[in-house]
Tab-separated table of C-alpha atoms in Angstrom:
chain	number	residue	atom	x	y	z
I	17	UNK	CA	-0.180	-0.537	-0.014
I	18	UNK	CA	1.189	3.449	-0.932
I	19	UNK	CA	1.907	6.125	1.812
I	20	UNK	CA	-0.569	8.859	1.811
I	21	UNK	CA	-1.161	12.375	3.002
I	22	UNK	CA	-5.003	13.296	3.981
I	23	UNK	CA	-6.271	16.419	2.840
I	24	UNK	CA	-9.363	17.817	4.707
I	25	UNK	CA	-11.421	19.902	2.495
I	26	UNK	CA	-13.104	23.347	4.245
I	27	UNK	CA	-13.852	24.405	0.699
I	28	UNK	CA	-10.942	26.698	0.020
I	29	UNK	CA	-10.270	27.359	-3.884
I	30	UNK	CA	-6.987	26.297	-3.436
I	31	UNK	CA	-7.640	22.959	-2.002
I	32	UNK	CA	-6.719	20.974	-5.083
I	33	UNK	CA	-3.952	23.122	-5.460
I	34	UNK	CA	-2.712	21.692	-2.456
I	35	UNK	CA	-2.951	17.997	-3.701
I	36	UNK	CA	-1.365	18.716	-6.869
I	37	UNK	CA	1.661	20.231	-5.086
I	38	UNK	CA	1.871	17.055	-2.640
I	39	UNK	CA	1.566	14.536	-5.737
I	40	UNK	CA	4.360	16.408	-7.498
I	41	UNK	CA	6.834	15.299	-4.636
I	42	UNK	CA	5.784	11.560	-5.894
I	43	UNK	CA	3.648	11.321	-2.517
I	44	UNK	CA	-0.093	9.859	-2.684
I	45	UNK	CA	-2.589	12.140	-1.260
I	46	UNK	CA	-6.473	12.315	-1.129
I	47	UNK	CA	-8.953	15.002	-0.399
I	48	UNK	CA	-12.186	14.283	1.490
I	49	UNK	CA	-14.677	16.822	3.047
I	50	UNK	CA	-13.680	17.987	6.696
I	51	UNK	CA	-17.019	16.045	8.124
I	52	UNK	CA	-16.137	12.563	6.874
I	53	UNK	CA	-12.869	11.881	8.183
I	54	UNK	CA	-11.945	8.028	7.327
I	55	UNK	CA	-10.155	5.942	10.275
I	56	UNK	CA	-6.705	6.670	10.094
I	57	UNK	CA	-4.452	3.810	8.810
I	58	UNK	CA	-0.861	3.089	8.929
I	59	UNK	CA	-0.832	4.433	5.372
I	60	UNK	CA	-1.427	7.724	6.507
I	61	UNK	CA	1.488	9.669	7.420
I	62	UNK	CA	0.106	13.286	7.988
I	63	UNK	CA	-3.055	15.424	7.934
I	64	UNK	CA	-3.467	18.902	6.198
I	65	UNK	CA	-6.335	21.353	7.053
I	66	UNK	CA	-7.066	23.467	4.217
I	67	UNK	CA	-8.325	26.870	3.868
I	68	UNK	CA	-11.742	27.905	3.923
I	69	UNK	CA	-14.119	30.928	2.618
I	70	UNK	CA	-15.833	30.620	6.310
I	71	UNK	CA	-14.588	32.468	9.164
I	72	UNK	CA	-13.994	30.616	13.107
I	73	UNK	CA	-15.709	33.678	14.295
I	74	UNK	CA	-19.269	32.780	12.506
I	75	UNK	CA	-21.908	30.704	14.582
I	76	UNK	CA	-22.147	28.657	11.455
I	77	UNK	CA	-17.975	27.810	11.217
I	78	UNK	CA	-17.029	24.429	9.669
I	79	UNK	CA	-15.685	22.619	12.772
I	80	UNK	CA	-14.715	19.158	13.539
I	81	UNK	CA	-13.335	17.494	16.921
I	82	UNK	CA	-9.651	18.124	16.662
I	83	UNK	CA	-8.445	16.113	19.243
I	84	UNK	CA	-9.569	13.004	17.348
I	85	UNK	CA	-6.580	14.063	15.036
I	86	UNK	CA	-4.060	15.863	16.770
I	87	UNK	CA	-1.215	14.005	18.179
I	88	UNK	CA	-2.277	11.047	15.953
I	89	UNK	CA	-0.194	12.297	13.069
I	90	UNK	CA	1.852	15.654	12.008
I	91	UNK	CA	-0.656	18.009	11.200
I	92	UNK	CA	-0.414	20.810	8.951
I	93	UNK	CA	-3.021	23.828	8.901
I	94	UNK	CA	-3.285	26.147	5.966
I	95	UNK	CA	-4.795	29.918	6.485
I	96	UNK	CA	-8.467	28.338	8.068
I	97	UNK	CA	-6.988	25.169	9.239
I	98	UNK	CA	-4.536	27.145	11.220
I	99	UNK	CA	-6.896	29.689	12.615
I	100	UNK	CA	-9.148	26.548	13.551
I	101	UNK	CA	-6.624	24.951	15.331
I	102	UNK	CA	-5.487	28.216	17.193
I	103	UNK	CA	-9.072	28.721	18.058
I	104	UNK	CA	-9.860	25.194	19.600
I	105	UNK	CA	-6.697	25.550	21.672
I	106	UNK	CA	-7.455	28.537	23.201
I	107	UNK	CA	-5.495	31.333	21.160
I	108	UNK	CA	-7.290	34.337	19.736
I	109	UNK	CA	-8.605	34.730	16.464
I	110	UNK	CA	-10.697	37.916	15.216
I	111	UNK	CA	-12.113	39.434	12.142
I	112	UNK	CA	-9.292	41.620	10.266
I	113	UNK	CA	-10.322	45.137	10.026
I	114	UNK	CA	-9.501	44.641	5.906
I	115	UNK	CA	-8.985	41.493	4.263
I	116	UNK	CA	-5.185	40.334	3.846
I	117	UNK	CA	-4.792	39.431	0.174
I	118	UNK	CA	-1.740	39.506	-1.607
I	119	UNK	CA	1.752	39.147	-1.061
I	120	UNK	CA	3.832	39.639	2.101
I	121	UNK	CA	7.210	38.757	3.168
I	122	UNK	CA	8.403	36.348	6.192
I	123	UNK	CA	10.374	37.958	9.060
I	124	UNK	CA	11.581	36.317	12.287
I	125	UNK	CA	11.865	33.119	10.842
I	126	UNK	CA	13.051	30.349	12.436
I	127	UNK	CA	15.465	28.397	10.361
I	128	UNK	CA	16.276	25.841	12.656
I	129	UNK	CA	12.928	24.534	12.537
I	130	UNK	CA	12.634	21.399	10.109
I	131	UNK	CA	9.538	22.764	8.456
I	132	UNK	CA	11.257	26.256	7.567
I	133	UNK	CA	14.754	24.604	6.691
I	134	UNK	CA	16.621	26.485	3.877
I	135	UNK	CA	13.896	29.075	4.196
I	136	UNK	CA	15.197	32.763	4.538
I	137	UNK	CA	13.888	35.804	5.750
I	138	UNK	CA	12.098	37.940	3.455
I	139	UNK	CA	10.713	34.959	1.429
I	140	UNK	CA	7.460	36.100	0.050
I	141	UNK	CA	4.177	34.056	0.546
I	142	UNK	CA	0.740	34.879	-0.550
I	143	UNK	CA	-1.913	35.744	1.666
I	144	UNK	CA	-5.980	35.350	1.621
I	145	UNK	CA	-7.668	35.440	4.582
I	146	UNK	CA	-10.132	37.845	6.627
I	147	UNK	CA	-9.695	36.449	10.118
I	148	UNK	CA	-6.072	37.123	11.967
I	149	UNK	CA	-4.617	35.036	14.416
I	150	UNK	CA	-3.572	37.604	17.398
I	151	UNK	CA	-2.249	35.155	19.763
I	152	UNK	CA	-1.421	31.868	19.413
I	153	UNK	CA	-2.310	29.138	22.063
I	154	UNK	CA	-0.075	28.122	25.479
I	155	UNK	CA	0.988	25.063	23.793
I	156	UNK	CA	2.325	26.630	20.633
I	157	UNK	CA	5.278	28.785	20.017
I	158	UNK	CA	6.024	31.099	17.191
I	159	UNK	CA	7.775	30.352	13.845
I	160	UNK	CA	7.743	33.530	11.633
I	161	UNK	CA	5.565	36.621	11.185
I	162	UNK	CA	5.325	39.169	8.281
I	163	UNK	CA	5.502	43.218	8.120
I	164	UNK	CA	1.527	43.180	8.781
I	165	UNK	CA	0.746	40.373	11.003
I	166	UNK	CA	2.632	39.104	14.026
I	167	UNK	CA	1.468	35.083	13.305
I	168	UNK	CA	2.558	34.104	10.138
I	169	UNK	CA	3.783	30.444	10.846
I	170	UNK	CA	3.548	28.648	14.298
I	171	UNK	CA	4.151	25.113	15.706
I	172	UNK	CA	3.210	23.068	18.708
I	173	UNK	CA	5.768	22.474	21.511
I	174	UNK	CA	7.681	19.573	21.245
I	175	UNK	CA	6.116	18.032	24.405
I	176	UNK	CA	2.708	19.168	23.677
I	177	UNK	CA	0.976	16.269	21.623
I	178	UNK	CA	2.269	13.091	20.212
I	179	UNK	CA	3.012	14.563	16.911
I	180	UNK	CA	3.906	17.860	15.628
I	181	UNK	CA	1.215	20.493	14.508
I	182	UNK	CA	2.471	23.247	12.129
I	183	UNK	CA	0.173	25.784	11.319
I	184	UNK	CA	0.428	28.531	8.151
I	185	UNK	CA	-1.638	31.852	7.895
I	186	UNK	CA	-0.518	31.794	4.290
I	187	UNK	CA	-0.802	29.639	1.301
I	188	UNK	CA	2.349	27.636	0.431
I	189	UNK	CA	0.689	25.596	-2.354
I	190	UNK	CA	0.088	28.930	-4.554
I	191	UNK	CA	3.019	29.857	-6.636
I	192	UNK	CA	3.478	33.498	-5.258
I	193	UNK	CA	4.727	31.800	-2.090
I	194	UNK	CA	8.314	31.362	-3.426
I	195	UNK	CA	9.470	29.108	-0.955
I	196	UNK	CA	6.114	27.067	-0.706
I	197	UNK	CA	7.149	23.934	-2.569
I	198	UNK	CA	10.007	23.718	-0.021
I	199	UNK	CA	7.835	24.203	3.069
I	200	UNK	CA	5.598	21.398	1.924
I	201	UNK	CA	8.549	18.936	1.318
I	202	UNK	CA	10.066	19.722	4.448
I	203	UNK	CA	6.719	19.072	5.833
I	204	UNK	CA	6.018	15.571	3.828
I	205	UNK	CA	9.418	14.216	3.738
I	206	UNK	CA	11.546	15.837	7.206
I	207	UNK	CA	8.446	16.101	9.665
I	208	UNK	CA	5.928	13.053	7.825
I	209	UNK	CA	8.570	10.855	7.123
I	210	UNK	CA	7.307	9.812	3.607
I	211	UNK	CA	9.711	8.311	0.977
I	212	UNK	CA	7.894	9.497	-2.150
I	213	UNK	CA	7.489	5.898	-3.723
I	214	UNK	CA	4.236	7.242	-5.578
I	215	UNK	CA	5.296	7.291	-9.260
I	216	UNK	CA	4.123	6.663	-12.560
I	217	UNK	CA	5.199	3.213	-13.034
I	218	UNK	CA	4.265	2.265	-9.598
I	219	UNK	CA	0.612	3.390	-10.154
I	220	UNK	CA	1.138	1.296	-13.248
I	221	UNK	CA	1.734	-1.663	-11.559
I	222	UNK	CA	-0.535	-1.465	-8.629
I	223	UNK	CA	-3.462	-0.424	-11.054
I	224	UNK	CA	-3.070	-3.460	-13.584
I	225	UNK	CA	-2.964	-5.648	-10.927
I	226	UNK	CA	-5.833	-4.255	-8.754
I	227	UNK	CA	-8.026	-4.275	-11.996
I	228	UNK	CA	-6.996	-7.686	-12.757
I	229	UNK	CA	-8.014	-8.935	-9.546
I	230	UNK	CA	-11.460	-7.198	-9.100
I	231	UNK	CA	-12.717	-8.044	-12.639
I	232	UNK	CA	-11.210	-11.732	-12.796
I	233	UNK	CA	-12.848	-13.241	-15.781
I	234	UNK	CA	-15.426	-10.607	-16.464
I	235	UNK	CA	-15.967	-8.250	-19.848
I	236	UNK	CA	-15.516	-4.640	-19.532
I	237	UNK	CA	-17.072	-2.567	-22.464
I	238	UNK	CA	-15.997	1.093	-22.791
I	239	UNK	CA	-16.706	4.029	-24.736
I	240	UNK	CA	-13.512	5.717	-26.337
I	241	UNK	CA	-13.536	9.415	-27.453
I	242	UNK	CA	-10.112	9.640	-28.547
I	243	UNK	CA	-8.644	11.909	-25.915
I	244	UNK	CA	-6.391	11.385	-23.266
I	245	UNK	CA	-8.364	10.096	-20.507
I	246	UNK	CA	-10.335	7.602	-22.243
I	247	UNK	CA	-7.120	6.229	-24.083
I	248	UNK	CA	-5.180	5.748	-20.951
I	249	UNK	CA	-7.971	4.224	-19.084
I	250	UNK	CA	-8.567	1.763	-21.654
I	251	UNK	CA	-5.041	0.913	-22.276
I	252	UNK	CA	-4.871	0.164	-18.407
I	253	UNK	CA	-7.543	-1.943	-18.597
I	254	UNK	CA	-6.338	-3.560	-21.825
I	255	UNK	CA	-2.867	-3.959	-19.817
I	256	UNK	CA	-5.070	-6.132	-16.896
I	257	UNK	CA	-7.494	-7.971	-18.987
I	258	UNK	CA	-6.641	-8.011	-22.803
I	259	UNK	CA	-9.479	-8.827	-24.943
I	260	UNK	CA	-12.034	-9.033	-22.131
I	261	UNK	CA	-11.892	-5.272	-22.770
I	262	UNK	CA	-14.604	-4.095	-25.593
I	263	UNK	CA	-14.305	-0.701	-26.692
I	264	UNK	CA	-16.536	1.594	-28.756
I	265	UNK	CA	-15.658	4.433	-30.773
I	266	UNK	CA	-18.683	6.564	-31.972
I	267	UNK	CA	-18.345	8.474	-35.262
I	268	UNK	CA	-20.907	11.244	-34.252
I	269	UNK	CA	-20.305	13.447	-37.174
I	270	UNK	CA	-19.346	16.315	-35.174
I	271	UNK	CA	-15.459	15.098	-35.215
I	272	UNK	CA	-12.677	17.325	-36.564
I	273	UNK	CA	-11.731	16.025	-40.365
I	274	UNK	CA	-10.415	12.860	-40.836
I	275	UNK	CA	-10.274	12.216	-36.702
I	276	UNK	CA	-12.430	8.912	-37.024
I	277	UNK	CA	-10.320	6.985	-39.126
I	278	UNK	CA	-6.984	8.586	-37.494
I	279	UNK	CA	-7.914	7.734	-33.936
I	280	UNK	CA	-9.391	4.113	-34.980
I	281	UNK	CA	-6.080	3.491	-36.608
I	282	UNK	CA	-4.296	4.556	-33.580
I	283	UNK	CA	-6.473	2.479	-31.079
I	284	UNK	CA	-5.925	-0.510	-33.259
I	285	UNK	CA	-2.069	0.372	-33.322
I	286	UNK	CA	-1.833	-0.070	-29.159
I	287	UNK	CA	-3.697	-3.072	-29.790
I	288	UNK	CA	-7.443	-2.342	-28.301
I	289	UNK	CA	-10.152	-4.517	-28.891
I	290	UNK	CA	-12.001	-1.588	-30.684
I	291	UNK	CA	-15.357	-1.373	-32.781
I	292	UNK	CA	-15.981	1.596	-34.960
I	293	UNK	CA	-19.378	2.432	-35.067
I	294	UNK	CA	-20.581	5.199	-37.602
I	295	UNK	CA	-23.507	7.049	-36.257
I	296	UNK	CA	-23.356	10.517	-38.289
I	297	UNK	CA	-26.866	10.278	-39.809
I	298	UNK	CA	-28.576	9.511	-36.530
I	299	UNK	CA	-26.818	12.418	-34.702
I	300	UNK	CA	-27.388	14.880	-37.621
I	301	UNK	CA	-31.358	13.805	-38.129
I	302	UNK	CA	-31.911	14.382	-34.118
I	303	UNK	CA	-29.881	17.802	-34.199
I	304	UNK	CA	-31.761	19.139	-37.418
I	305	UNK	CA	-33.328	22.713	-36.731
I	306	UNK	CA	-32.116	22.795	-32.975
I	307	UNK	CA	-29.885	25.960	-31.929
I	308	UNK	CA	-30.259	26.150	-28.181
I	309	UNK	CA	-26.827	24.954	-27.145
I	310	UNK	CA	-28.249	23.218	-24.187
I	311	UNK	CA	-30.615	21.310	-25.883
I	312	UNK	CA	-27.847	20.364	-28.578
I	313	UNK	CA	-25.722	19.145	-25.655
I	314	UNK	CA	-28.553	17.155	-24.251
I	315	UNK	CA	-29.433	15.620	-27.586
I	316	UNK	CA	-25.876	14.441	-28.361
I	317	UNK	CA	-25.854	12.776	-25.152
I	318	UNK	CA	-29.099	10.912	-25.502
I	319	UNK	CA	-28.177	9.836	-28.864
I	320	UNK	CA	-24.810	8.601	-27.808
I	321	UNK	CA	-26.202	6.672	-25.012
I	322	UNK	CA	-29.300	5.217	-27.506
I	323	UNK	CA	-26.176	4.243	-30.019
I	324	UNK	CA	-23.998	2.716	-27.338
I	325	UNK	CA	-27.116	0.932	-25.822
I	326	UNK	CA	-28.128	-0.530	-29.316
I	327	UNK	CA	-24.476	-1.634	-30.138
I	328	UNK	CA	-24.080	-3.061	-26.626
I	329	UNK	CA	-27.212	-4.929	-26.832
I	330	UNK	CA	-25.280	-6.955	-29.721
I	331	UNK	CA	-22.741	-8.591	-27.353
I	332	UNK	CA	-22.666	-11.530	-25.377
I	333	UNK	CA	-22.576	-10.894	-21.596
I	334	UNK	CA	-20.756	-7.651	-20.450
I	335	UNK	CA	-20.578	-6.996	-16.843
I	336	UNK	CA	-18.561	-3.576	-16.713
I	337	UNK	CA	-18.707	-0.002	-18.162
I	338	UNK	CA	-15.348	1.242	-18.259
I	339	UNK	CA	-15.059	5.360	-17.821
I	340	UNK	CA	-12.210	7.553	-17.877
I	341	UNK	CA	-13.397	9.566	-14.888
I	342	UNK	CA	-10.802	11.930	-13.266
I	343	UNK	CA	-9.987	13.121	-9.669
I	344	UNK	CA	-11.037	16.656	-10.217
I	345	UNK	CA	-14.640	14.751	-11.229
I	346	UNK	CA	-14.580	13.197	-8.102
I	347	UNK	CA	-13.634	15.871	-5.791
I	348	UNK	CA	-16.159	18.166	-7.155
I	349	UNK	CA	-19.074	15.118	-6.711
I	350	UNK	CA	-18.293	15.109	-2.909
I	351	UNK	CA	-17.295	18.499	-2.016
I	352	UNK	CA	-18.106	20.529	0.905
I	353	UNK	CA	-20.457	22.673	-0.672
I	354	UNK	CA	-21.715	19.930	-3.256
I	355	UNK	CA	-21.228	20.367	-6.944
I	356	UNK	CA	-20.653	23.700	-8.563
I	357	UNK	CA	-23.684	25.549	-10.287
I	358	UNK	CA	-24.334	24.227	-13.866
I	359	UNK	CA	-22.473	26.681	-16.289
I	360	UNK	CA	-23.049	23.812	-18.800
I	361	UNK	CA	-23.849	20.177	-19.468
I	362	UNK	CA	-21.292	17.959	-20.557
I	363	UNK	CA	-21.783	14.940	-22.863
I	364	UNK	CA	-20.579	11.622	-20.926
I	365	UNK	CA	-21.972	8.279	-20.407
I	366	UNK	CA	-24.318	9.210	-17.924
I	367	UNK	CA	-27.086	6.844	-17.330
I	368	UNK	CA	-25.566	4.042	-19.078
I	369	UNK	CA	-24.499	2.004	-15.932
I	370	UNK	CA	-28.154	1.529	-14.820
I	371	UNK	CA	-29.815	1.444	-18.388
I	372	UNK	CA	-27.378	-1.573	-19.204
I	373	UNK	CA	-27.066	-2.740	-15.603
I	374	UNK	CA	-23.406	-2.724	-15.465
I	375	UNK	CA	-20.732	-2.099	-12.522
I	376	UNK	CA	-18.752	0.945	-12.966
I	377	UNK	CA	-14.656	0.856	-13.097
I	378	UNK	CA	-12.843	3.892	-13.282
I	379	UNK	CA	-8.891	3.151	-13.580
I	380	UNK	CA	-7.878	6.876	-13.205
I	381	UNK	CA	-10.476	8.581	-10.619
I	382	UNK	CA	-7.503	9.107	-8.452
I	383	UNK	CA	-5.347	11.095	-11.308
I	384	UNK	CA	-5.316	14.704	-12.267
I	385	UNK	CA	-4.757	15.406	-15.972
I	386	UNK	CA	-1.029	16.181	-15.468
I	387	UNK	CA	-0.936	12.768	-14.221
I	388	UNK	CA	-2.887	10.991	-16.465
I	389	UNK	CA	-0.422	12.053	-19.390
I	390	UNK	CA	2.615	10.841	-17.374
I	391	UNK	CA	1.064	7.608	-16.898
I	392	UNK	CA	0.172	7.411	-20.358
I	393	UNK	CA	4.028	7.988	-21.426
I	394	UNK	CA	4.796	4.925	-18.725
I	395	UNK	CA	1.994	3.085	-20.699
I	396	UNK	CA	4.341	4.312	-24.235
I	397	UNK	CA	0.624	5.535	-25.871
I	398	UNK	CA	2.025	7.802	-28.610
I	399	UNK	CA	2.571	11.131	-28.106
I	400	UNK	CA	0.154	12.624	-31.010
I	401	UNK	CA	-2.751	11.320	-28.632
I	402	UNK	CA	-0.991	12.342	-25.164
I	403	UNK	CA	-0.184	15.715	-26.333
I	404	UNK	CA	-3.667	16.451	-28.068
I	405	UNK	CA	-5.650	19.458	-26.736
I	406	UNK	CA	-8.911	19.180	-25.005
I	407	UNK	CA	-11.837	18.548	-27.028
I	408	UNK	CA	-15.313	18.952	-26.193
I	409	UNK	CA	-17.699	15.811	-25.900
I	410	UNK	CA	-20.408	17.378	-27.959
I	411	UNK	CA	-17.272	17.904	-30.701
I	412	UNK	CA	-17.874	20.660	-33.102
I	413	UNK	CA	-21.528	20.635	-32.277
I	414	UNK	CA	-21.203	23.281	-29.775
I	415	UNK	CA	-18.365	25.119	-32.244
I	416	UNK	CA	-21.215	25.477	-34.679
I	417	UNK	CA	-23.287	28.677	-33.346
I	418	UNK	CA	-26.971	28.052	-34.339
I	419	UNK	CA	-28.391	24.602	-35.981
I	420	UNK	CA	-25.991	22.173	-37.151
I	421	UNK	CA	-26.298	20.643	-40.817
I	422	UNK	CA	-23.957	18.220	-42.469
I	423	UNK	CA	-22.862	21.247	-44.800
I	424	UNK	CA	-21.900	23.339	-41.941
I	425	UNK	CA	-19.677	20.765	-40.039
I	426	UNK	CA	-17.902	19.989	-43.581
I	427	UNK	CA	-17.084	23.826	-43.705
I	428	UNK	CA	-15.962	23.804	-40.089
I	429	UNK	CA	-13.919	20.895	-40.456
I	430	UNK	CA	-11.904	22.453	-43.426
I	431	UNK	CA	-11.459	25.687	-41.414
I	432	UNK	CA	-10.332	23.806	-38.331
I	433	UNK	CA	-7.986	21.544	-40.088
I	434	UNK	CA	-6.235	24.380	-41.796
I	435	UNK	CA	-5.773	25.961	-38.409
I	436	UNK	CA	-4.723	22.678	-36.880
I	437	UNK	CA	-2.178	21.967	-39.501
I	438	UNK	CA	-0.379	25.311	-39.606
I	439	UNK	CA	-0.236	25.126	-35.655
I	440	UNK	CA	1.618	21.967	-35.998
I	441	UNK	CA	3.562	23.354	-38.892
I	442	UNK	CA	5.283	26.300	-37.377
I	443	UNK	CA	5.612	24.630	-34.068
I	444	UNK	CA	2.901	26.271	-31.930
I	445	UNK	CA	0.660	23.344	-31.215
I	446	UNK	CA	2.541	22.155	-28.044
I	447	UNK	CA	2.828	25.715	-26.626
I	448	UNK	CA	-0.755	26.183	-26.135
I	449	UNK	CA	-3.430	24.254	-24.085
I	450	UNK	CA	-6.499	24.418	-26.234
I	451	UNK	CA	-7.058	25.635	-29.801
I	452	UNK	CA	-10.309	25.199	-31.842
I	453	UNK	CA	-12.325	27.270	-34.683
I	454	UNK	CA	-15.639	28.350	-34.363
I	455	UNK	CA	-18.424	28.740	-37.167
I	456	UNK	CA	-20.520	32.076	-36.640
I	457	UNK	CA	-23.972	31.958	-37.384
I	458	UNK	CA	-23.647	35.319	-39.534
I	459	UNK	CA	-22.793	36.508	-42.845
I	460	UNK	CA	-20.905	39.470	-43.854
I	461	UNK	CA	-19.667	41.223	-46.983
I	462	UNK	CA	-16.856	40.572	-48.823
I	463	UNK	CA	-14.684	40.986	-52.269
I	464	UNK	CA	-13.041	38.488	-54.142
I	465	UNK	CA	-11.811	39.362	-57.372
I	466	UNK	CA	-14.544	41.248	-59.121
I	467	UNK	CA	-17.263	39.434	-57.052
I	468	UNK	CA	-19.142	40.505	-54.140
I	469	UNK	CA	-19.568	37.562	-51.393
I	470	UNK	CA	-22.092	37.237	-48.505
I	471	UNK	CA	-20.211	34.308	-46.803
I	472	UNK	CA	-19.929	33.061	-43.468
I	473	UNK	CA	-17.029	34.189	-40.613
I	474	UNK	CA	-14.914	31.731	-38.620
I	475	UNK	CA	-13.636	32.891	-35.284
I	476	UNK	CA	-9.962	31.130	-34.017
I	477	UNK	CA	-9.815	30.539	-30.370
I	478	UNK	CA	-6.490	29.294	-28.919
I	479	UNK	CA	-5.723	29.519	-24.793
I	480	UNK	CA	-3.156	28.808	-22.346
I	481	UNK	CA	-4.193	27.236	-19.183
I	482	UNK	CA	-3.448	24.327	-16.923
I	483	UNK	CA	-6.597	23.092	-15.788
I	484	UNK	CA	-9.404	24.468	-17.735
I	485	UNK	CA	-10.483	26.262	-14.889
I	486	UNK	CA	-9.291	29.735	-15.919
I	487	UNK	CA	-7.483	30.174	-19.390
I	488	UNK	CA	-5.680	33.265	-20.874
I	489	UNK	CA	-5.757	33.812	-24.572
I	490	UNK	CA	-2.973	32.745	-26.467
I	491	UNK	CA	-0.702	35.519	-27.778
I	492	UNK	CA	-0.383	33.867	-31.337
I	493	UNK	CA	2.047	35.800	-34.096
I	494	UNK	CA	0.321	38.211	-35.925
I	495	UNK	CA	1.969	36.767	-39.124
I	496	UNK	CA	0.776	33.238	-38.318
I	497	UNK	CA	-2.732	34.628	-37.839
I	498	UNK	CA	-2.615	36.460	-40.981
I	499	UNK	CA	-1.359	33.421	-42.877
I	500	UNK	CA	-3.953	31.339	-41.487
I	501	UNK	CA	-6.833	33.671	-42.181
I	502	UNK	CA	-5.358	34.020	-45.888
I	503	UNK	CA	-5.387	30.361	-46.287
I	504	UNK	CA	-8.982	29.655	-44.707
I	505	UNK	CA	-10.616	32.258	-47.199
I	506	UNK	CA	-8.659	31.199	-50.185
I	507	UNK	CA	-9.416	27.471	-50.048
I	508	UNK	CA	-12.965	27.323	-48.251
I	509	UNK	CA	-15.735	28.621	-50.075
I	510	UNK	CA	-18.335	29.729	-47.753
I	511	UNK	CA	-16.077	31.880	-45.622
I	512	UNK	CA	-14.846	35.147	-46.259
I	513	UNK	CA	-13.704	36.569	-42.796
I	514	UNK	CA	-11.607	35.244	-39.824
I	515	UNK	CA	-11.321	36.687	-36.548
I	516	UNK	CA	-9.305	35.979	-33.472
I	517	UNK	CA	-10.902	35.715	-30.141
I	518	UNK	CA	-8.854	37.161	-27.070
I	519	UNK	CA	-11.381	36.642	-24.544
I	520	UNK	CA	-9.786	35.148	-21.154
I	521	UNK	CA	-11.796	32.946	-18.946
I	522	UNK	CA	-13.412	34.161	-16.506
I	523	UNK	CA	-15.653	35.765	-17.654
I	524	UNK	CA	-15.648	34.269	-21.136
I	525	UNK	CA	-15.700	30.373	-21.408
I	526	UNK	CA	-13.193	28.583	-23.372
I	527	UNK	CA	-15.767	27.283	-25.906
I	528	UNK	CA	-18.548	29.890	-27.509
I	529	UNK	CA	-21.171	27.432	-26.392
């Protein structure tokens, strides 16, 4: 069993970031709601308490019985976690006159302490809190201050509890805290005694053995999308059970140009037992005349389930449904506040397990996206698949604004192919996170030769992001954009105008629908 760090989530926007930083140290960690703390087993080396939008001074503050955790394992309280510990043990916490948000510099640093080893006075940290610890409890001692607050870091006295307790009023997990990664490393390795044995190789070995044991001689059915998550999940299942895995790859008519054939060929090269399903006509028929984005998404999801269900009925006994669920989806479903408000529905295989009476198997449910790619490299999955930009489940269906027809899809596919091919040709594809072309529901006047045209417009989108939660528009070279615009207008009949989207997320989303 891998060693692990347990992170108790009090609803901070940074909780996932804490987990990512711990994982980067090759240490496995899990996030659980603060009010659902599991029994601490031998594999759990330490516990981290996250920040929170709540105040410990509020009547409805999020609380737990810290006595059940303190002393059992080393504990690190971050921001709200630190304030909760201070309040619990009799320290003084009060609302700040103003919210302390932004950069600060540590002073009165105790470099002899294991947590602050190699952290110098003046080190920049990131503050984001509305409460301030005015006095630490009697069982604790001060480790660091800043110019604006007396208590930036403190720890339990050596004889106070059975295991050390550390508290930080700043956020070490964000990049603005320059030595934050070092602090977390010091805590995990020097204080909690972790070995850092959680690697892609160990994950593959452990997961393949676990899948083989759990599935036995039964069969697994899985839908593939051509994307990173489903491909890595299927490859792990293939390593574990071979031809007991049956994969469907559905052509919904909303893929990029040539993508169905290319991806199907790639899957077969990987040795996957995959069945290609051409369902373009059915999707186009159901989508005819529909312009509302949410309605389009729901139709695409509904038809996908119907096609999948019909094809699955042709197979002999299948007991499991494989899915490429990743950790952010799992965290969101059990978050302190519950799932976030729906910005847009997503196309997935929701409802299939119940309809087909199948058990669920999710090989990647504990991995972040970047970890999925690292595991993919360990599995020797081609870089063309691992480096593929994120592509929405509804595909070009939400990159064609307005109703969808086969003719519009073909128009967008041609323009999009020119864009993608040039990004790769000019070594720009791997420098951005996601790119695509959007067909706009407008016609504009143009001139070609001596003729007046009245044709459609294409918007080009390229963004940089780490997880899709926020995104900055990519600063592609002007000469490159001019070249792509010219090539699209000259070669795609029906397009006479190209624009470039320079919106960030938020307030705009990455996709237009």
